[in-house]
mmCIF file of C-alpha atoms in Angstrom:
data_model
loop_
_atom_site.group_PDB
_atom_site.id
_atom_site.type_symbol
_atom_site.label_atom_id
_atom_site.label_comp_id
_atom_site.label_asym_id
_atom_site.label_seq_id
_atom_site.Cartn_x
_atom_site.Cartn_y
_atom_site.Cartn_z
ATOM 1 C CA MET A 1458 22.531 -29.915 81.776
ATOM 2 C CA GLY A 1459 19.024 -31.233 82.928
ATOM 3 C CA LEU A 1460 19.097 -29.182 86.056
ATOM 4 C CA GLN A 1461 20.224 -25.956 84.203
ATOM 5 C CA LEU A 1462 17.259 -26.430 81.708
ATOM 6 C CA LEU A 1463 14.817 -26.795 84.631
ATOM 7 C CA THR A 1464 16.375 -23.794 86.302
ATOM 8 C CA LEU A 1465 15.855 -21.694 83.261
ATOM 9 C CA LEU A 1466 12.168 -22.924 82.799
ATOM 10 C CA LEU A 1467 11.414 -22.064 86.343
ATOM 11 C CA GLU A 1468 13.209 -18.787 86.684
ATOM 12 C CA ASN A 1469 10.199 -16.809 85.227
ATOM 13 C CA PRO A 1470 7.516 -19.311 85.333
ATOM 14 C CA SER A 1471 4.696 -19.205 82.872
ATOM 15 C CA GLU A 1472 2.074 -21.735 82.255
ATOM 16 C CA ASP A 1473 4.027 -23.453 79.414
ATOM 17 C CA SER A 1474 7.359 -23.464 81.124
ATOM 18 C CA VAL A 1475 5.970 -25.005 84.238
ATOM 19 C CA GLU A 1476 4.225 -27.697 82.347
ATOM 20 C CA ILE A 1477 7.387 -28.491 80.315
ATOM 21 C CA ALA A 1478 9.426 -28.588 83.648
ATOM 22 C CA CYS A 1479 7.002 -30.877 85.300
ATOM 23 C CA ASP A 1480 6.873 -33.307 82.312
ATOM 24 C CA PHE A 1481 10.739 -33.321 82.266
ATOM 25 C CA MET A 1482 10.794 -34.183 85.930
ATOM 26 C CA ILE A 1483 8.321 -36.958 85.503
ATOM 27 C CA GLU A 1484 10.438 -38.403 82.724
ATOM 28 C CA CYS A 1485 13.912 -37.786 83.984
ATOM 29 C CA GLY A 1486 13.584 -37.095 87.631
ATOM 30 C CA GLN A 1487 14.627 -40.468 88.923
ATOM 31 C CA VAL A 1488 17.919 -40.242 87.051
ATOM 32 C CA LEU A 1489 18.576 -36.771 88.047
ATOM 33 C CA SER A 1490 17.897 -37.570 91.757
ATOM 34 C CA GLU A 1491 20.477 -40.529 91.561
ATOM 35 C CA ILE A 1492 23.059 -38.044 90.015
ATOM 36 C CA THR A 1493 22.362 -34.866 92.134
ATOM 37 C CA PRO A 1494 19.835 -35.245 94.767
ATOM 38 C CA ALA A 1495 20.578 -31.786 96.221
ATOM 39 C CA GLY A 1496 19.847 -30.135 92.829
ATOM 40 C CA VAL A 1497 16.571 -32.090 92.458
ATOM 41 C CA ASN A 1498 15.602 -30.917 95.946
ATOM 42 C CA ALA A 1499 16.150 -27.248 94.917
ATOM 43 C CA ILE A 1500 14.045 -27.742 91.874
ATOM 44 C CA PHE A 1501 11.182 -29.275 93.995
ATOM 45 C CA GLU A 1502 11.555 -26.332 96.280
ATOM 46 C CA ARG A 1503 11.099 -23.953 93.449
ATOM 47 C CA PHE A 1504 7.978 -26.030 92.388
ATOM 48 C CA ARG A 1505 6.619 -25.715 95.900
ATOM 49 C CA THR A 1506 7.303 -21.928 96.011
ATOM 50 C CA ILE A 1507 5.437 -21.459 92.674
ATOM 51 C CA LEU A 1508 2.553 -23.504 94.030
ATOM 52 C CA GLN A 1509 2.403 -21.609 97.276
ATOM 53 C CA ASP A 1510 2.771 -18.253 95.777
ATOM 54 C CA GLY A 1511 0.052 -18.975 93.150
ATOM 55 C CA GLU A 1512 2.239 -17.752 90.282
ATOM 56 C CA VAL A 1513 0.465 -19.942 87.782
ATOM 57 C CA ASN A 1514 -3.094 -20.905 86.780
ATOM 58 C CA LYS A 1515 -5.094 -23.712 88.479
ATOM 59 C CA ARG A 1516 -4.370 -26.096 85.708
ATOM 60 C CA CYS A 1517 -0.563 -25.804 86.315
ATOM 61 C CA GLN A 1518 -1.100 -25.949 89.987
ATOM 62 C CA TYR A 1519 -2.711 -29.446 89.483
ATOM 63 C CA VAL A 1520 0.158 -30.491 87.154
ATOM 64 C CA ILE A 1521 2.685 -29.569 89.918
ATOM 65 C CA GLU A 1522 0.586 -31.421 92.476
ATOM 66 C CA LYS A 1523 0.751 -34.396 90.320
ATOM 67 C CA LEU A 1524 4.499 -34.194 90.044
ATOM 68 C CA PHE A 1525 4.690 -34.283 93.986
ATOM 69 C CA ARG A 1526 2.406 -37.384 93.902
ATOM 70 C CA VAL A 1527 4.657 -39.045 91.441
ATOM 71 C CA ARG A 1528 7.704 -38.161 93.433
ATOM 72 C CA LYS A 1529 6.004 -39.529 96.625
ATOM 73 C CA ASP A 1530 5.177 -42.808 94.862
#
């Protein structure tokens, strides 16, 4: 269910949907990665694509970068 929610939020990314998805991943990402690591990797690939394509404003890009730092730590 969580991965479906993230997929919907990131399908047509807006500033609000990306922020919500990042916050959701910060709060629930560890549990999701234990349950479905392949699904979480796909979500992070989508975040990476959004970041590289510049589909959102600078503020959201910083939020995505913060998410990647949290994942790394």
